[in-house]
């Protein structure tokens, strides 16, 4: 029975590996990847290193997909990020949070695609299989003016968003690594299913309805990027090869820079109640220290053990089950609503393999 389950997990992982044309030099079949450690000129990649990089490649491809959707409707339209034509009404609503948001969206989309492309090329150059999710680009996207009519990996129109990161980074005593939970910044976003992009041009009115969609996007931006911030810090503790560690320690801080940007902009979301759905965004300035918008630098908090002094840190960074936790977090968000059972099985298998990695 155990052998059958292991075989199933390997099959699930193979469904995510690149088939056909290789990315970079030296791409090989999944069978070799899963039976012997690939060799690298810089000292060799362990199976664990490969598994971690493959999970991160998949995560970055998913991020690139969702940011591309945001860019098509609300970002800068140029040749650097082709596709889409922009949606003026949605862009105006996003710009209420900050006039520079279209540029930030564009650059975030560019960054995530660069991460995915680099990690895949590095895998291929080290005789390991890159990740390809193209067969799963089947989720219907927005029908609103400006969006390309193509299949997507992610769904931005049925989101349930955990905004507890907002209070977590403002708390001076609580840390999820120590078992603590914190309140939601926007409780309504944590229940139900909410669009973060207009589903069609019908969502462009009334004005407060569209602004609620833009506000939802503003908090979703921060939710995604704080997750990436923690993920890289957590998985870096499991890699063996110094060059792979360098990759994680170089990409991870850019996710933190994204998070810091979006945390600042989410604080500008105007308090309102959506007249169409009833979704309410509270006045965060009225909520006390845990909710203040301008407290965007991580408050010192408990770390490792409460006997130590408080320290300003990324949190959480516990490495146990970090990849599977990230996969479950994204799934619970509704980001994959409409995906196939094979997709969910593949994500789980990649996450389990990454979590099984041990520093050698």
Short mmCIF file of C-alpha atoms in Angstrom, two decimals:
data_model
loop_
_atom_site.label_atom_id
_atom_site.label_comp_id
_atom_site.label_asym_id
_atom_site.label_seq_id
_atom_site.Cartn_x
_atom_site.Cartn_y
_atom_site.Cartn_z
CA UNK A 1 0.00 0.00 0.00
CA UNK A 2 2.83 2.39 0.92
CA UNK A 3 4.62 1.69 -2.39
CA UNK A 4 1.40 2.43 -4.30
CA UNK A 5 0.98 5.77 -2.48
CA UNK A 6 4.60 6.71 -3.21
CA UNK A 7 4.16 5.83 -6.88
CA UNK A 8 1.07 8.02 -6.98
CA UNK A 9 2.97 10.96 -5.50
CA UNK A 10 5.74 10.59 -8.08
CA UNK A 11 3.16 10.53 -10.87
CA UNK A 12 1.57 13.70 -9.46
CA UNK A 13 4.94 15.45 -9.42
CA UNK A 14 5.72 14.35 -12.98
CA UNK A 15 2.55 16.03 -14.22
CA UNK A 16 4.16 19.36 -13.31
CA UNK A 17 7.54 18.70 -14.95
CA UNK A 18 8.45 20.23 -18.26
CA UNK A 19 7.66 18.07 -21.26
CA UNK A 20 8.83 18.72 -24.79
CA UNK A 21 11.31 21.54 -25.39
CA UNK A 22 13.90 21.97 -22.65
CA UNK A 23 14.41 25.19 -20.73
CA UNK A 24 18.17 25.75 -20.77
CA UNK A 25 20.73 23.02 -21.25
CA UNK A 26 20.59 19.54 -19.82
CA UNK A 27 16.90 18.98 -19.04
CA UNK A 28 16.24 15.28 -18.41
CA UNK A 29 13.34 12.95 -17.74
CA UNK A 30 11.49 12.86 -14.43
CA UNK A 31 12.44 9.22 -13.87
CA UNK A 32 16.12 10.14 -13.51
CA UNK A 33 15.27 13.14 -11.35
CA UNK A 34 13.43 10.98 -8.86
CA UNK A 35 15.96 8.15 -8.66
CA UNK A 36 19.36 9.85 -8.36
CA UNK A 37 20.66 13.22 -7.21
CA UNK A 38 21.44 15.42 -10.24
CA UNK A 39 25.00 16.68 -10.59
CA UNK A 40 25.97 20.33 -10.66
CA UNK A 41 29.27 21.99 -11.58
CA UNK A 42 29.05 23.99 -8.35
CA UNK A 43 29.09 20.94 -6.08
CA UNK A 44 25.91 19.00 -6.77
CA UNK A 45 22.23 19.44 -5.99
CA UNK A 46 20.60 17.01 -3.60
CA UNK A 47 17.14 15.60 -4.23
CA UNK A 48 15.94 17.97 -1.53
CA UNK A 49 17.47 21.01 -3.24
CA UNK A 50 15.77 20.04 -6.48
CA UNK A 51 12.43 19.46 -4.75
CA UNK A 52 12.57 22.86 -3.07
CA UNK A 53 13.48 24.64 -6.31
CA UNK A 54 10.73 22.83 -8.20
CA UNK A 55 8.13 23.82 -5.60
CA UNK A 56 9.32 27.43 -5.73
CA UNK A 57 9.26 27.40 -9.54
CA UNK A 58 5.63 26.25 -9.43
CA UNK A 59 4.79 28.90 -6.82
CA UNK A 60 6.41 31.63 -8.92
CA UNK A 61 4.56 30.52 -12.05
CA UNK A 62 1.30 30.77 -10.12
CA UNK A 63 2.26 34.22 -8.84
CA UNK A 64 3.24 35.31 -12.34
CA UNK A 65 -0.18 34.20 -13.61
CA UNK A 66 -2.16 36.16 -11.03
CA UNK A 67 -0.01 39.27 -11.36
CA UNK A 68 -0.37 39.13 -15.14
CA UNK A 69 -4.15 39.27 -14.70
CA UNK A 70 -3.83 42.28 -12.43
CA UNK A 71 -1.47 43.94 -14.91
CA UNK A 72 -3.76 43.41 -17.89
CA UNK A 73 -6.54 45.32 -16.16
CA UNK A 74 -4.78 47.72 -13.79
CA UNK A 75 -1.11 47.92 -14.65
CA UNK A 76 1.09 49.84 -17.05
CA UNK A 77 0.55 48.58 -20.58
CA UNK A 78 3.82 48.26 -22.51
CA UNK A 79 5.92 45.82 -24.51
CA UNK A 80 7.77 44.62 -21.41
CA UNK A 81 4.61 42.86 -20.21
CA UNK A 82 2.63 42.16 -23.39
CA UNK A 83 -1.06 41.26 -23.40
CA UNK A 84 -4.14 43.06 -22.14
CA UNK A 85 -5.12 46.64 -22.85
CA UNK A 86 -5.98 48.00 -19.41
CA UNK A 87 -9.30 48.94 -17.86
CA UNK A 88 -9.53 52.65 -17.12
CA UNK A 89 -12.29 52.43 -14.53
CA UNK A 90 -10.57 49.67 -12.54
CA UNK A 91 -7.21 51.46 -12.80
CA UNK A 92 -8.78 54.64 -11.41
CA UNK A 93 -10.22 52.69 -8.49
CA UNK A 94 -6.84 51.09 -7.75
CA UNK A 95 -5.19 54.50 -7.97
CA UNK A 96 -7.30 55.69 -5.04
CA UNK A 97 -4.93 53.53 -2.94
CA UNK A 98 -1.91 55.15 -4.61
CA UNK A 99 -1.41 56.92 -7.91
CA UNK A 100 1.67 54.80 -8.64
CA UNK A 101 -0.11 51.45 -8.29
CA UNK A 102 -0.23 50.75 -12.06
CA UNK A 103 3.58 50.91 -12.18
CA UNK A 104 3.93 48.78 -9.04
CA UNK A 105 1.60 46.12 -10.45
CA UNK A 106 3.54 46.07 -13.70
CA UNK A 107 6.87 45.68 -11.91
CA UNK A 108 5.57 43.01 -9.54
CA UNK A 109 4.31 41.00 -12.53
CA UNK A 110 7.70 41.37 -14.19
CA UNK A 111 9.54 40.29 -11.04
CA UNK A 112 7.52 37.12 -10.48
CA UNK A 113 7.96 35.98 -14.08
CA UNK A 114 11.70 36.60 -13.76
CA UNK A 115 11.81 34.42 -10.64
CA UNK A 116 10.00 31.56 -12.36
CA UNK A 117 12.15 31.78 -15.49
CA UNK A 118 15.40 31.92 -13.52
CA UNK A 119 14.61 28.99 -11.22
CA UNK A 120 13.47 26.84 -14.15
CA UNK A 121 16.60 27.69 -16.15
CA UNK A 122 18.78 26.92 -13.12
CA UNK A 123 17.08 23.53 -12.68
CA UNK A 124 17.63 22.68 -16.34
CA UNK A 125 21.27 23.79 -16.23
CA UNK A 126 21.81 21.41 -13.32
CA UNK A 127 20.30 18.36 -15.04
CA UNK A 128 16.96 18.62 -13.25
CA UNK A 129 13.49 18.99 -14.73
CA UNK A 130 11.95 22.48 -14.81
CA UNK A 131 8.28 22.99 -13.98
CA UNK A 132 5.62 23.57 -16.61
CA UNK A 133 2.01 24.33 -15.66
CA UNK A 134 0.71 25.13 -19.15
CA UNK A 135 -1.62 22.11 -19.25
CA UNK A 136 -3.45 23.61 -16.25
CA UNK A 137 -4.18 26.99 -17.87
CA UNK A 138 -7.89 26.20 -18.01
CA UNK A 139 -9.48 28.51 -15.41
CA UNK A 140 -11.77 31.12 -17.04
CA UNK A 141 -10.58 34.69 -16.54
CA UNK A 142 -12.24 38.09 -16.46
CA UNK A 143 -14.57 39.13 -19.28
CA UNK A 144 -14.06 42.81 -18.50
CA UNK A 145 -12.64 45.18 -21.08
CA UNK A 146 -8.84 44.96 -21.09
CA UNK A 147 -8.41 41.30 -20.14
CA UNK A 148 -7.14 38.70 -22.58
CA UNK A 149 -9.58 35.89 -23.21
CA UNK A 150 -7.27 32.99 -22.39
CA UNK A 151 -7.16 30.20 -19.84
CA UNK A 152 -5.62 31.01 -16.47
CA UNK A 153 -3.89 29.09 -13.69
CA UNK A 154 -5.45 31.16 -10.93
CA UNK A 155 -8.88 32.57 -10.10
CA UNK A 156 -9.04 36.17 -8.85
CA UNK A 157 -12.82 36.36 -8.83
CA UNK A 158 -13.74 34.10 -5.88
CA UNK A 159 -11.24 34.98 -3.16
CA UNK A 160 -11.45 34.40 0.58
CA UNK A 161 -8.60 36.51 1.95
CA UNK A 162 -6.87 36.02 5.29
CA UNK A 163 -5.80 39.50 6.43
CA UNK A 164 -4.46 38.46 9.85
CA UNK A 165 -0.95 39.27 8.57
CA UNK A 166 -1.90 42.92 9.05
CA UNK A 167 -2.22 42.61 12.83
CA UNK A 168 0.51 39.95 13.07
CA UNK A 169 3.15 42.43 11.91
CA UNK A 170 1.81 45.10 14.29
CA UNK A 171 1.74 42.90 17.37
CA UNK A 172 4.54 43.30 19.92
CA UNK A 173 3.96 39.93 21.59
CA UNK A 174 2.36 37.40 19.25
CA UNK A 175 3.96 35.17 16.63
CA UNK A 176 2.22 32.31 14.74
CA UNK A 177 5.44 30.27 15.09
CA UNK A 178 4.63 30.18 18.82
CA UNK A 179 1.02 29.15 18.26
CA UNK A 180 -0.54 32.61 18.39
CA UNK A 181 -3.49 33.78 16.30
CA UNK A 182 -4.37 37.36 15.48
CA UNK A 183 -7.51 39.20 14.34
CA UNK A 184 -8.40 40.02 10.75
CA UNK A 185 -7.86 43.54 9.45
CA UNK A 186 -10.90 43.16 7.18
CA UNK A 187 -13.13 40.45 8.71
CA UNK A 188 -15.53 40.36 5.76
CA UNK A 189 -12.75 39.34 3.37
CA UNK A 190 -12.06 36.21 5.44
CA UNK A 191 -15.53 34.81 4.68
CA UNK A 192 -17.38 34.44 1.41
CA UNK A 193 -16.01 34.75 -2.11
CA UNK A 194 -14.94 38.15 -3.36
CA UNK A 195 -13.67 39.40 -6.75
CA UNK A 196 -10.37 41.28 -6.79
CA UNK A 197 -10.75 42.12 -10.48
CA UNK A 198 -13.93 43.06 -12.35
CA UNK A 199 -15.54 39.86 -13.61
CA UNK A 200 -17.13 41.73 -16.50
CA UNK A 201 -17.97 45.32 -17.36
CA UNK A 202 -21.06 44.93 -15.17
CA UNK A 203 -18.71 45.22 -12.17
CA UNK A 204 -17.57 48.69 -13.21
CA UNK A 205 -20.65 50.24 -11.58
CA UNK A 206 -21.79 51.42 -9.12
CA UNK A 207 -18.66 53.30 -8.09
CA UNK A 208 -18.49 51.95 -4.53
CA UNK A 209 -18.85 48.38 -5.83
CA UNK A 210 -15.85 48.84 -8.11
CA UNK A 211 -13.90 50.52 -5.30
CA UNK A 212 -14.62 47.53 -3.06
CA UNK A 213 -13.14 45.27 -5.76
CA UNK A 214 -10.05 47.49 -5.92
CA UNK A 215 -9.79 47.48 -2.10
CA UNK A 216 -9.99 43.69 -2.17
CA UNK A 217 -7.12 43.63 -4.66
CA UNK A 218 -5.09 45.94 -2.44
CA UNK A 219 -5.31 43.54 0.49
CA UNK A 220 -4.81 40.51 -1.74
CA UNK A 221 -1.54 41.99 -3.02
CA UNK A 222 -0.20 42.08 0.54
CA UNK A 223 -1.56 38.64 1.38
CA UNK A 224 0.25 37.01 -1.54
CA UNK A 225 3.57 38.76 -0.99
CA UNK A 226 3.79 38.23 2.77
CA UNK A 227 3.26 34.54 2.05
CA UNK A 228 6.21 34.50 -0.33
CA UNK A 229 8.30 36.39 2.21
CA UNK A 230 7.80 33.67 4.82
CA UNK A 231 8.08 30.79 2.34
CA UNK A 232 11.59 31.65 1.14
CA UNK A 233 12.82 32.23 4.70
CA UNK A 234 11.36 28.89 5.80
CA UNK A 235 12.64 26.74 2.93
CA UNK A 236 16.12 28.30 2.99
CA UNK A 237 16.66 26.43 6.25
CA UNK A 238 16.36 23.09 4.40
CA UNK A 239 18.66 23.52 1.40
CA UNK A 240 22.14 21.97 1.21
CA UNK A 241 23.95 23.48 -1.76
CA UNK A 242 25.40 26.96 -0.99
CA UNK A 243 24.41 28.24 -4.42
CA UNK A 244 20.80 27.16 -3.91
CA UNK A 245 20.88 28.91 -0.54
CA UNK A 246 22.17 32.01 -2.31
CA UNK A 247 19.22 31.84 -4.73
CA UNK A 248 16.67 31.64 -1.94
CA UNK A 249 18.36 34.37 0.09
CA UNK A 250 18.48 36.60 -3.00
CA UNK A 251 14.91 36.11 -4.24
CA UNK A 252 13.25 36.01 -0.83
CA UNK A 253 14.05 39.62 0.12
CA UNK A 254 12.49 40.88 -3.11
CA UNK A 255 9.24 39.26 -1.96
CA UNK A 256 9.66 41.21 1.27
CA UNK A 257 10.09 44.43 -0.71
CA UNK A 258 6.88 43.63 -2.57
CA UNK A 259 5.10 42.97 0.73
CA UNK A 260 6.27 46.22 2.28
CA UNK A 261 5.03 48.15 -0.74
CA UNK A 262 1.61 46.52 -0.77
CA UNK A 263 1.14 46.74 2.99
CA UNK A 264 1.61 50.48 2.71
CA UNK A 265 -0.86 50.81 -0.17
CA UNK A 266 -3.53 48.59 1.40
CA UNK A 267 -3.64 51.02 4.31
CA UNK A 268 -5.00 53.65 1.91
CA UNK A 269 -8.09 51.59 1.04
CA UNK A 270 -11.03 53.87 1.82
CA UNK A 271 -13.55 52.59 4.39
CA UNK A 272 -16.81 51.72 2.65
CA UNK A 273 -19.60 49.19 2.28
CA UNK A 274 -20.18 47.66 -1.14
CA UNK A 275 -23.80 48.48 -2.03
CA UNK A 276 -23.98 45.39 -4.23
CA UNK A 277 -22.54 42.70 -1.93
CA UNK A 278 -22.45 44.26 1.54
CA UNK A 279 -18.66 43.73 1.83
CA UNK A 280 -17.40 46.24 4.39
CA UNK A 281 -13.94 47.77 4.68
CA UNK A 282 -13.49 49.27 8.14
CA UNK A 283 -11.74 52.49 9.08
CA UNK A 284 -8.41 51.00 10.16
CA UNK A 285 -7.38 54.26 11.86
CA UNK A 286 -10.19 53.74 14.35
CA UNK A 287 -9.10 50.25 15.39
CA UNK A 288 -6.18 50.97 17.70
CA UNK A 289 -2.48 50.11 17.47
CA UNK A 290 -3.02 46.65 15.89
CA UNK A 291 -4.77 48.19 12.91
CA UNK A 292 -3.01 51.50 12.27
CA UNK A 293 -2.20 51.82 8.54
CA UNK A 294 1.05 53.75 8.98
CA UNK A 295 2.70 51.11 11.21
CA UNK A 296 4.23 49.25 8.28
CA UNK A 297 7.62 48.35 9.84
CA UNK A 298 7.56 44.93 11.58
CA UNK A 299 6.98 45.45 15.28
CA UNK A 300 9.48 43.59 17.49
CA UNK A 301 7.79 40.46 18.81
CA UNK A 302 8.47 37.10 20.45
CA UNK A 303 10.91 34.90 18.51
CA UNK A 304 12.13 31.31 19.03
CA UNK A 305 11.26 31.36 22.72
CA UNK A 306 9.41 33.90 24.86
CA UNK A 307 12.37 33.98 27.26
CA UNK A 308 14.31 36.02 24.70
CA UNK A 309 13.83 39.77 24.17
CA UNK A 310 11.43 40.86 21.44
CA UNK A 311 12.93 41.07 17.95
CA UNK A 312 11.72 42.59 14.66
CA UNK A 313 11.47 39.62 12.29
CA UNK A 314 9.73 37.99 9.37
CA UNK A 315 6.98 35.72 10.68
CA UNK A 316 6.23 32.88 10.44
CA UNK A 317 9.52 31.17 9.54
CA UNK A 318 9.00 27.72 11.09
CA UNK A 319 10.30 25.28 8.46
CA UNK A 320 8.18 22.26 9.44
CA UNK A 321 5.50 21.78 6.79
CA UNK A 322 6.22 25.19 5.26
CA UNK A 323 5.60 24.22 1.62
CA UNK A 324 2.44 22.22 2.31
CA UNK A 325 1.24 25.02 4.56
CA UNK A 326 1.72 27.50 1.71
CA UNK A 327 -0.14 25.22 -0.70
CA UNK A 328 -3.05 24.85 1.72
CA UNK A 329 -3.08 28.61 2.34
CA UNK A 330 -3.37 29.39 -1.37
CA UNK A 331 -6.01 26.71 -1.85
CA UNK A 332 -8.14 27.96 1.06
CA UNK A 333 -7.92 31.45 -0.47
CA UNK A 334 -9.90 30.20 -3.48
CA UNK A 335 -7.04 31.02 -5.82
CA UNK A 336 -7.40 27.62 -7.51
CA UNK A 337 -11.18 27.45 -7.76
CA UNK A 338 -11.95 25.73 -11.06
CA UNK A 339 -8.73 23.74 -11.24
CA UNK A 340 -8.65 19.98 -11.92
CA UNK A 341 -8.02 17.21 -9.36
CA UNK A 342 -4.71 16.53 -11.11
CA UNK A 343 -3.61 20.09 -10.39
CA UNK A 344 -4.34 19.82 -6.67
CA UNK A 345 -2.62 16.44 -6.48
CA UNK A 346 0.43 17.83 -8.24
CA UNK A 347 0.68 20.87 -5.97
CA UNK A 348 0.41 18.63 -2.91
CA UNK A 349 3.07 16.24 -4.21
CA UNK A 350 5.52 19.07 -4.96
CA UNK A 351 4.92 20.57 -1.53
CA UNK A 352 5.41 17.26 0.27
CA UNK A 353 8.68 16.65 -1.59
CA UNK A 354 9.94 20.14 -0.67
CA UNK A 355 9.01 19.63 2.98
CA UNK A 356 10.83 16.29 3.02
CA UNK A 357 14.12 17.98 2.07
CA UNK A 358 16.82 17.87 4.75
CA UNK A 359 20.00 19.90 4.98
CA UNK A 360 22.96 17.56 4.46
#
